[in-house]
CSV table of C-alpha atoms and ligand atoms in Angstrom, one decimal:
chain,number,residue,atom,x,y,z
A,1356,UNK,CA,2.7,-0.7,40.1
A,1357,UNK,CA,0.9,-0.1,36.8
A,1358,UNK,CA,-2.9,-0.1,36.5
A,1359,UNK,CA,-4.8,-1.8,33.7
A,1360,UNK,CA,-7.9,-0.7,31.9
A,1361,UNK,CA,-11.2,-2.3,32.8
A,1362,UNK,CA,-11.8,-5.6,30.9
A,1363,UNK,CA,-14.9,-4.2,29.3
A,1364,UNK,CA,-12.9,-1.5,27.6
A,1365,UNK,CA,-11.7,-3.4,24.6
A,1366,UNK,CA,-9.2,-2.2,22.0
A,1367,UNK,CA,-10.2,-2.7,18.4
A,1368,UNK,CA,-9.2,-6.2,17.3
A,1369,UNK,CA,-7.1,-4.7,14.5
A,1370,UNK,CA,-4.9,-3.1,17.1
A,1371,UNK,CA,-3.9,-6.5,18.4
A,1372,UNK,CA,-3.3,-7.7,14.8
A,1373,UNK,CA,-1.1,-4.9,13.7
A,1374,UNK,CA,2.3,-6.2,12.6
A,1375,UNK,CA,5.0,-4.8,14.9
A,1376,UNK,CA,7.5,-2.4,13.5
A,1377,UNK,CA,10.9,-3.9,14.4
A,1378,UNK,CA,12.9,-0.7,14.6
A,1379,UNK,CA,16.6,-1.0,14.0
A,1380,UNK,CA,18.6,-1.4,17.2
A,1381,UNK,CA,20.2,1.8,18.5
A,1382,UNK,CA,23.8,2.0,19.6
A,1383,UNK,CA,24.0,2.3,23.4
A,1384,UNK,CA,27.7,3.1,23.6
A,1385,UNK,CA,30.3,5.0,21.6
A,1386,UNK,CA,32.1,1.9,20.1
A,1387,UNK,CA,28.9,0.4,18.6
A,1388,UNK,CA,28.2,1.0,15.0
A,1389,UNK,CA,24.5,1.7,14.5
A,1390,UNK,CA,24.0,0.3,10.9
A,1391,UNK,CA,20.4,-0.9,11.4
A,1392,UNK,CA,18.3,2.2,10.4
A,1393,UNK,CA,19.7,3.8,7.2
A,1394,UNK,CA,20.3,7.0,9.1
A,1395,UNK,CA,22.8,9.6,8.0
A,1396,UNK,CA,26.1,8.8,9.6
A,1397,UNK,CA,27.1,12.4,9.5
A,1398,UNK,CA,26.5,15.1,12.2
A,1399,UNK,CA,23.9,17.7,11.3
A,1400,UNK,CA,25.3,20.5,9.0
A,1401,UNK,CA,26.3,23.6,11.1
A,1402,UNK,CA,24.0,25.8,9.0
A,1403,UNK,CA,21.1,23.6,9.8
A,1404,UNK,CA,21.9,23.2,13.4
A,1405,UNK,CA,22.0,27.0,13.7
A,1406,UNK,CA,18.5,27.6,12.4
A,1407,UNK,CA,17.2,24.8,14.6
A,1408,UNK,CA,18.8,26.5,17.7
A,1409,UNK,CA,17.3,29.8,16.7
A,1410,UNK,CA,13.9,28.2,16.0
A,1411,UNK,CA,14.0,26.5,19.4
A,1412,UNK,CA,13.7,29.8,21.1
A,1413,UNK,CA,10.1,30.0,19.8
A,1414,UNK,CA,9.0,26.6,20.8
A,1415,UNK,CA,6.3,28.0,23.1
A,1416,UNK,CA,4.4,28.8,19.9
A,1417,UNK,CA,2.6,26.4,17.5
A,1418,UNK,CA,4.2,26.0,14.1
A,1419,UNK,CA,2.5,27.4,11.0
A,1420,UNK,CA,0.6,24.2,9.9
A,1421,UNK,CA,0.6,25.3,6.3
A,1422,UNK,CA,4.4,25.4,6.2
A,1423,UNK,CA,4.4,28.0,3.5
A,1424,UNK,CA,8.1,28.8,3.4
A,1425,UNK,CA,9.1,25.1,3.3
A,1426,UNK,CA,6.5,24.3,0.6
A,1427,UNK,CA,7.7,27.2,-1.5
A,1428,UNK,CA,11.3,26.0,-1.1
A,1429,UNK,CA,10.5,22.5,-2.1
A,1430,UNK,CA,8.3,23.6,-5.0
A,1431,UNK,CA,11.1,25.9,-6.3
A,1432,UNK,CA,13.7,23.1,-5.9
A,1433,UNK,CA,11.6,20.5,-7.8
A,1434,UNK,CA,9.9,22.8,-10.3
A,1435,UNK,CA,6.3,22.2,-9.1
A,1436,UNK,CA,3.9,24.7,-7.5
A,1437,UNK,CA,3.5,25.0,-3.7
A,1438,UNK,CA,-0.1,23.7,-3.9
A,1439,UNK,CA,1.4,20.4,-5.1
A,1440,UNK,CA,3.5,20.0,-2.0
A,1441,UNK,CA,2.2,18.3,1.1
A,1442,UNK,CA,4.6,18.2,4.1
A,1443,UNK,CA,4.1,15.8,7.0
A,1444,UNK,CA,5.8,14.2,10.0
A,1445,UNK,CA,8.2,12.1,7.9
A,1446,UNK,CA,7.2,10.7,4.6
A,1447,UNK,CA,5.7,7.9,6.7
A,1448,UNK,CA,3.3,10.5,8.1
A,1449,UNK,CA,2.4,11.6,4.6
A,1450,UNK,CA,1.9,8.1,3.5
A,1451,UNK,CA,-0.5,7.6,6.4
A,1452,UNK,CA,-2.4,10.7,5.2
A,1453,UNK,CA,-2.5,9.3,1.6
A,1454,UNK,CA,-4.0,6.0,2.9
A,1455,UNK,CA,-6.5,7.9,5.1
A,1456,UNK,CA,-7.5,10.1,2.3
A,1457,UNK,CA,-8.0,7.3,-0.3
A,1458,UNK,CA,-8.8,4.0,1.4
A,1459,UNK,CA,-12.0,2.7,3.0
A,1460,UNK,CA,-11.8,-0.4,5.2
A,1461,UNK,CA,-11.3,-3.5,3.0
A,1462,UNK,CA,-9.7,-1.6,0.2
A,1463,UNK,CA,-6.5,-3.0,-1.2
A,1464,UNK,CA,-3.0,-1.6,-1.4
A,1465,UNK,CA,-0.6,-3.4,-3.6
A,1466,UNK,CA,3.2,-3.4,-3.0
A,1467,UNK,CA,6.2,-5.5,-3.5
A,1468,UNK,CA,7.6,-7.7,-0.8
A,1469,UNK,CA,10.1,-7.5,0.7
A,1470,UNK,CA,9.8,-3.7,0.9
A,1471,UNK,CA,9.6,-1.1,3.6
A,1472,UNK,CA,8.4,-2.7,6.8
A,1473,UNK,CA,6.2,0.1,7.7
A,1474,UNK,CA,3.8,-0.4,4.7
A,1475,UNK,CA,1.8,-3.3,6.1
A,1476,UNK,CA,1.4,-1.5,9.4
A,1477,UNK,CA,0.0,1.6,7.9
A,1478,UNK,CA,-2.3,-0.5,5.7
A,1479,UNK,CA,-3.6,-2.5,8.6
A,1480,UNK,CA,-4.1,0.6,10.7
A,1481,UNK,CA,-6.5,1.9,8.0
A,1482,UNK,CA,-8.3,-1.5,8.0
A,1483,UNK,CA,-7.2,-1.8,4.4
A,1484,UNK,CA,-5.7,-5.0,2.9
A,1485,UNK,CA,-2.1,-5.5,2.0
A,1486,UNK,CA,-1.6,-7.3,-1.3
A,1487,UNK,CA,2.1,-8.2,-1.2
A,1488,UNK,CA,3.6,-9.2,-4.5
A,1489,UNK,CA,6.9,-11.1,-4.2
A,1490,UNK,CA,10.0,-9.5,-5.7
A,1491,UNK,CA,11.4,-11.2,-8.8
A,1492,UNK,CA,14.3,-13.6,-8.4
A,1493,UNK,CA,16.8,-10.9,-9.3
A,1494,UNK,CA,15.3,-8.7,-6.5
A,1495,UNK,CA,13.6,-6.3,-8.9
A,1496,UNK,CA,9.9,-5.3,-8.7
A,1497,UNK,CA,7.7,-7.7,-10.6
A,1498,UNK,CA,5.6,-5.0,-12.1
A,1499,UNK,CA,3.7,-7.3,-14.4
A,1500,UNK,CA,2.6,-9.3,-11.3
A,1501,UNK,CA,1.8,-6.1,-9.5
A,1502,UNK,CA,-0.4,-4.9,-12.4
A,1503,UNK,CA,-2.1,-8.3,-12.5
A,1504,UNK,CA,-2.9,-8.0,-8.7
A,1505,UNK,CA,-5.0,-4.9,-9.3
A,1506,UNK,CA,-8.8,-5.4,-8.6
A,1507,UNK,CA,-11.8,-3.1,-8.3
A,1508,UNK,CA,-10.9,-2.8,-4.6
A,1509,UNK,CA,-7.3,-1.6,-5.3
A,1510,UNK,CA,-6.9,2.0,-4.3
A,1511,UNK,CA,-3.1,2.4,-4.0
A,1512,UNK,CA,0.0,0.8,-5.4
A,1513,UNK,CA,3.3,1.6,-3.6
A,1514,UNK,CA,6.5,1.4,-5.5
A,1515,UNK,CA,9.6,1.9,-3.4
A,1516,UNK,CA,12.6,2.9,-5.5
A,1517,UNK,CA,15.4,2.5,-4.5
A,1518,UNK,CA,13.7,-0.3,-2.6
A,1519,UNK,CA,14.2,-0.7,1.1
A,1520,UNK,CA,15.8,-3.1,2.0
A,1521,UNK,CA,17.2,-4.4,-1.4
A,1522,UNK,CA,18.4,-1.0,-2.8
A,1523,UNK,CA,17.4,-1.8,-6.3
A,1524,UNK,CA,15.7,0.9,-8.5
A,1525,UNK,CA,12.9,0.6,-11.0
A,1526,UNK,CA,13.9,1.6,-14.5
A,1527,UNK,CA,12.1,4.6,-16.0
A,1528,UNK,CA,10.9,2.8,-19.1
A,1529,UNK,CA,9.5,-0.1,-17.1
A,1530,UNK,CA,7.8,2.2,-14.7
A,1531,UNK,CA,6.3,4.2,-17.5
A,1532,UNK,CA,5.0,1.1,-19.2
A,1533,UNK,CA,3.6,-0.1,-15.9
A,1534,UNK,CA,1.8,3.2,-15.4
A,1535,UNK,CA,0.0,2.9,-18.7
A,1536,UNK,CA,-1.4,-0.5,-17.6
A,1537,UNK,CA,-2.7,0.8,-14.2
A,1538,UNK,CA,-6.4,1.8,-14.2
A,1539,UNK,CA,-7.1,5.5,-13.5
A,1540,UNK,CA,-8.8,4.8,-10.2
A,1541,UNK,CA,-5.6,3.5,-8.6
A,1542,UNK,CA,-3.1,6.0,-7.1
A,1543,UNK,CA,0.5,5.0,-7.7
A,1544,UNK,CA,2.8,6.3,-4.9
A,1545,UNK,CA,6.4,6.3,-5.8
A,1546,UNK,CA,8.4,6.3,-2.6
A,1547,UNK,CA,11.8,7.9,-3.2
A,1548,UNK,CA,13.2,8.0,0.3
A,1549,UNK,CA,16.6,7.3,-1.0
A,1550,UNK,CA,16.5,9.1,-4.4
A,1551,UNK,CA,19.5,11.4,-3.6
A,1552,UNK,CA,21.8,8.4,-3.4
A,1553,UNK,CA,21.0,7.1,-6.9
A,1554,UNK,CA,24.0,7.2,-9.2
A,1555,UNK,CA,22.6,5.5,-12.3
A,1556,UNK,CA,22.9,6.7,-15.8
A,1557,UNK,CA,19.3,7.1,-16.8
A,1558,UNK,CA,17.6,7.2,-13.4
A,1559,UNK,CA,13.9,7.0,-13.0
A,1560,UNK,CA,12.4,10.5,-13.3
A,1561,UNK,CA,9.4,10.3,-10.9
A,1562,UNK,CA,8.5,13.9,-11.3
A,1563,UNK,CA,8.2,13.6,-15.0
A,1564,UNK,CA,5.9,10.6,-14.4
A,1565,UNK,CA,4.0,12.7,-11.9
A,1566,UNK,CA,3.5,15.4,-14.6
A,1567,UNK,CA,2.4,12.8,-17.2
A,1568,UNK,CA,0.0,10.8,-15.1
A,1569,UNK,CA,-2.9,12.2,-13.0
A,1570,UNK,CA,-2.8,9.2,-10.7
A,1571,UNK,CA,0.8,9.4,-9.7
A,1572,UNK,CA,2.3,11.0,-6.6
A,1573,UNK,CA,5.8,11.1,-5.2
A,1574,UNK,CA,7.1,10.7,-1.7
A,1575,UNK,CA,10.3,12.2,-0.5
A,1576,UNK,CA,11.9,12.6,2.9
A,1577,UNK,CA,14.5,14.7,4.8
A,1578,UNK,CA,15.3,11.7,7.0
A,1579,UNK,CA,17.9,10.0,4.9
A,1580,UNK,CA,20.3,12.1,2.7
A,1581,UNK,CA,19.4,15.3,4.5
A,1582,UNK,CA,20.2,13.6,7.8
A,1583,UNK,CA,17.1,14.9,9.7
A,1584,UNK,CA,15.6,11.6,10.7
A,1585,UNK,CA,15.2,12.8,14.3
A,1586,UNK,CA,13.1,15.9,13.3
A,1587,UNK,CA,10.4,14.0,11.4
A,1588,UNK,CA,9.7,15.8,8.1
A,1589,UNK,CA,8.9,14.5,4.7
A,1590,UNK,CA,6.6,15.4,1.8
A,1591,UNK,CA,4.5,14.3,-1.1
A,1592,UNK,CA,4.3,15.9,-4.5
A,1593,UNK,CA,0.7,15.4,-5.4
A,1594,UNK,CA,-1.8,16.8,-7.9
A,1595,UNK,CA,-3.7,19.7,-6.3
A,1596,UNK,CA,-7.0,18.0,-5.5
A,1597,UNK,CA,-5.2,15.0,-3.9
A,1598,UNK,CA,-2.8,17.4,-2.1
A,1599,UNK,CA,-5.8,19.3,-0.7
A,1600,UNK,CA,-7.3,16.1,0.6
A,1601,UNK,CA,-4.0,15.0,2.2
A,1602,UNK,CA,-3.8,18.3,4.0
A,1603,UNK,CA,-7.4,17.8,5.3
A,1604,UNK,CA,-6.6,14.4,6.9
A,1605,UNK,CA,-3.3,15.5,8.4
A,1606,UNK,CA,-2.9,16.0,12.1
A,1607,UNK,CA,-2.8,19.8,12.7
A,1608,UNK,CA,0.7,21.1,13.6
A,1609,UNK,CA,2.3,17.7,12.9
A,1610,UNK,CA,5.4,19.2,11.5
A,1611,UNK,CA,7.2,21.3,14.1
A,1612,UNK,CA,8.7,24.7,13.3
A,1613,UNK,CA,12.1,23.3,14.1
A,1614,UNK,CA,11.6,20.6,11.4
A,1615,UNK,CA,10.3,23.1,8.9
A,1616,UNK,CA,13.2,25.5,9.3
A,1617,UNK,CA,15.8,22.7,9.4
A,1618,UNK,CA,14.4,21.2,6.2
A,1619,UNK,CA,14.4,24.6,4.4
A,1620,UNK,CA,18.0,25.2,5.6
A,1621,UNK,CA,18.9,21.8,4.4
A,1622,UNK,CA,17.5,22.5,0.9
A,1623,UNK,CA,19.8,25.5,0.8
A,1624,UNK,CA,22.8,23.4,1.7
A,1625,UNK,CA,22.7,21.4,-1.5
A,1626,UNK,CA,26.4,21.5,-2.2
A,1627,UNK,CA,27.4,20.1,1.2
A,1628,UNK,CA,24.8,17.5,1.0
A,1629,UNK,CA,25.8,16.5,-2.5
A,1630,UNK,CA,29.3,15.9,-1.2
A,1631,UNK,CA,28.1,13.7,1.6
A,1632,UNK,CA,25.8,11.8,-0.8
A,1633,UNK,CA,28.7,11.3,-3.2
A,1634,UNK,CA,30.8,9.9,-0.4
A,1635,UNK,CA,28.1,7.4,0.5
A,1636,UNK,CA,27.7,6.3,-3.1
A,1637,UNK,CA,31.5,5.8,-3.4
A,1638,UNK,CA,31.5,3.8,-0.2
A,1639,UNK,CA,28.5,1.7,-1.4
A,1640,UNK,CA,30.4,0.7,-4.5
A,1641,UNK,CA,33.6,0.0,-2.6
A,1642,UNK,CA,31.9,-2.1,0.1
A,1643,UNK,CA,29.9,-4.0,-2.5
A,1644,UNK,CA,33.0,-4.7,-4.5
A,1645,UNK,CA,34.9,-5.9,-1.4
A,1646,UNK,CA,32.1,-8.2,-0.4
A,1647,UNK,CA,31.7,-9.6,-3.8
A,1648,UNK,CA,35.4,-10.4,-4.0
A,1649,UNK,CA,34.9,-12.2,-0.7
A,1650,UNK,CA,32.2,-14.3,-2.2
A,1651,UNK,CA,29.0,-12.5,-1.0
A,1652,UNK,CA,26.2,-12.0,-3.5
A,1653,UNK,CA,25.6,-8.2,-3.4
A,1654,UNK,CA,23.1,-6.6,-5.8
A,1655,UNK,CA,23.8,-3.2,-7.3
A,1656,UNK,CA,21.9,-1.2,-4.8
A,1657,UNK,CA,21.5,2.6,-5.1
A,1658,UNK,CA,20.7,3.6,-1.6
A,1659,UNK,CA,22.8,4.1,1.6
A,1660,UNK,CA,23.0,0.5,2.5
A,1661,UNK,CA,24.0,-2.9,1.2
A,1662,UNK,CA,21.8,-6.0,1.0
A,1663,UNK,CA,22.7,-9.6,1.6
A,1664,UNK,CA,20.1,-12.1,0.7
A,1665,UNK,CA,20.4,-15.1,3.0
A,1666,UNK,CA,18.5,-18.0,4.4
A,1667,UNK,CA,17.4,-17.7,8.0
A,1668,UNK,CA,20.4,-19.7,9.4
A,1669,UNK,CA,22.9,-17.5,7.7
A,1670,UNK,CA,21.0,-14.4,8.5
A,1671,UNK,CA,21.0,-15.1,12.3
A,1672,UNK,CA,24.7,-15.9,12.1
A,1673,UNK,CA,25.6,-12.7,10.4
A,1674,UNK,CA,23.5,-10.5,12.7
A,1675,UNK,CA,24.9,-12.3,15.8
A,1676,UNK,CA,28.5,-12.3,14.5
A,1677,UNK,CA,28.4,-8.6,13.6
A,1678,UNK,CA,26.9,-7.8,17.0
A,1679,UNK,CA,29.8,-9.5,18.7
A,1680,UNK,CA,31.9,-7.0,16.8
A,1681,UNK,CA,29.7,-4.1,18.0
A,1682,UNK,CA,28.1,-3.7,14.7
A,1683,UNK,CA,24.3,-3.5,14.7
A,1684,UNK,CA,22.6,-4.4,11.4
A,1685,UNK,CA,19.1,-5.3,10.4
A,1686,UNK,CA,18.0,-8.9,9.8
A,1687,UNK,CA,14.8,-9.7,8.0
A,1688,UNK,CA,13.2,-13.1,8.7
A,1689,UNK,CA,13.0,-15.1,5.5
A,1690,UNK,CA,14.9,-12.6,3.4
A,1691,UNK,CA,18.4,-11.4,4.5
A,1692,UNK,CA,20.4,-8.7,6.1
A,1693,UNK,CA,20.6,-5.0,5.4
A,1694,UNK,CA,23.7,-3.1,6.5
A,1695,UNK,CA,23.6,0.7,6.4
A,1696,UNK,CA,26.7,2.5,5.2
A,1697,UNK,CA,28.8,4.7,7.4
A,1698,UNK,CA,32.3,6.2,7.3
A,1699,UNK,CA,35.1,4.3,5.6
A,1700,UNK,CA,36.6,3.0,8.9
A,1701,UNK,CA,33.2,1.6,10.1
A,1702,UNK,CA,32.5,0.1,6.7
A,1703,UNK,CA,35.9,-1.6,6.8
A,1704,UNK,CA,34.9,-3.1,10.2
A,1705,UNK,CA,31.9,-4.7,8.4
A,1706,UNK,CA,34.0,-6.0,5.5
A,1707,UNK,CA,36.6,-7.5,7.9
A,1708,UNK,CA,34.0,-9.0,10.3
A,1709,UNK,CA,32.1,-10.7,7.5
A,1710,UNK,CA,35.3,-11.9,5.8
A,1711,UNK,CA,35.2,-14.6,3.2
A,1712,UNK,CA,31.7,-16.0,2.6
A,1713,UNK,CA,32.7,-19.7,2.4
A,1714,UNK,CA,34.8,-19.5,5.5
A,1715,UNK,CA,32.0,-17.6,7.3
A,1716,UNK,CA,29.3,-20.1,6.3
A,1717,UNK,CA,31.6,-23.1,7.1
A,1718,UNK,CA,33.1,-21.9,10.4
A,1719,UNK,CA,29.9,-21.1,12.2
B,2147,LIG,C1,13.2,5.7,5.8
B,2147,LIG,C2,12.1,5.5,4.8
B,2147,LIG,C3,11.1,6.4,4.7
B,2147,LIG,C4,11.1,7.7,5.4
B,2147,LIG,O1,10.6,7.7,6.6
B,2147,LIG,P1,10.4,9.1,7.3
B,2147,LIG,O2,9.1,8.9,7.9
B,2147,LIG,O3,10.4,10.2,6.3
B,2147,LIG,O4,11.5,9.2,8.3
B,2147,LIG,C5,10.1,6.2,3.7
B,2147,LIG,N1,10.1,5.2,2.9
B,2147,LIG,C6,11.1,4.3,3.0
B,2147,LIG,C7,11.2,3.2,2.0
B,2147,LIG,C8,12.2,4.4,3.9
B,2147,LIG,O5,13.1,3.5,4.0
């Protein structure tokens, strides 16, 4: 049997109030298609696997917490200096460092909703307040409303582009205009977890905005396009004084040597990764076209998933129906269904299982 703590030993009330993170369901057998977590559908690259296997032989040792080689690699790839690079256990880990470094209890963090489900959890954990600004009717960020939501207590604005779970990006011009209306005491974090998948003509250039604005920082991850979700490594590009603060609040040794070496090897495998990313982008467009032809409203997302906005009845039907076909996707109460992209055959299973929207909605 399990023992419980003494009743006098109370958890902080905020622990009970934290929103739960509903992780995407994981496939439990070989036939199930796990399309609920935006992971890479590809096996690790052989070159990356090899360095991880070699690094594993030294796992009796702590990693170098400062991650000098990885930071230098990232800095060279993105044309910043290593002091502007902060690595952490996933970009989520880095975001937690940002909030810990910047927010006191009661401070406000503004972000669009629906966006990444982890945001309100990290905000609550810091006893800060989530100020959630509804997406516009066309699913885009309502930047005017977000700017209007800023108060003296606002410390951070999170802009997720492409947005999870809708996939839409923020245009560079709109973002630039927005930044000029944000007061200097507010840090704007541009979360670019899916940036590698963007195939737009004039994409948002977050690094240019970082250079132009002292209150902007950029979050990136090795979890999505690089396919290293299981190793937990992401990073921020931040101005040096902020970067320094982020390193101070980070858990020592949070990024393992395996993760550091894998990330560095992955940076060197740009060509292979670009091929994979191009395949995902092609599939995204193909699946979106097929679903639109079948009557589903699909926005022009730029990430590794497609988004179906639905009411709750249709959402439940879609999630249940796809599950009957061994396809696990992610439903969001009040908003819709997100389906991660996979290989062509698996994506075809999704298209076939959904079928015609009017038939689907009528038959069930
Ligand atoms: C997946 C994701 C992340 C990355 O999480 P990691 O902690 O790096 O695995 C960050 N932001 C968004 C919006 C995401 O969807």
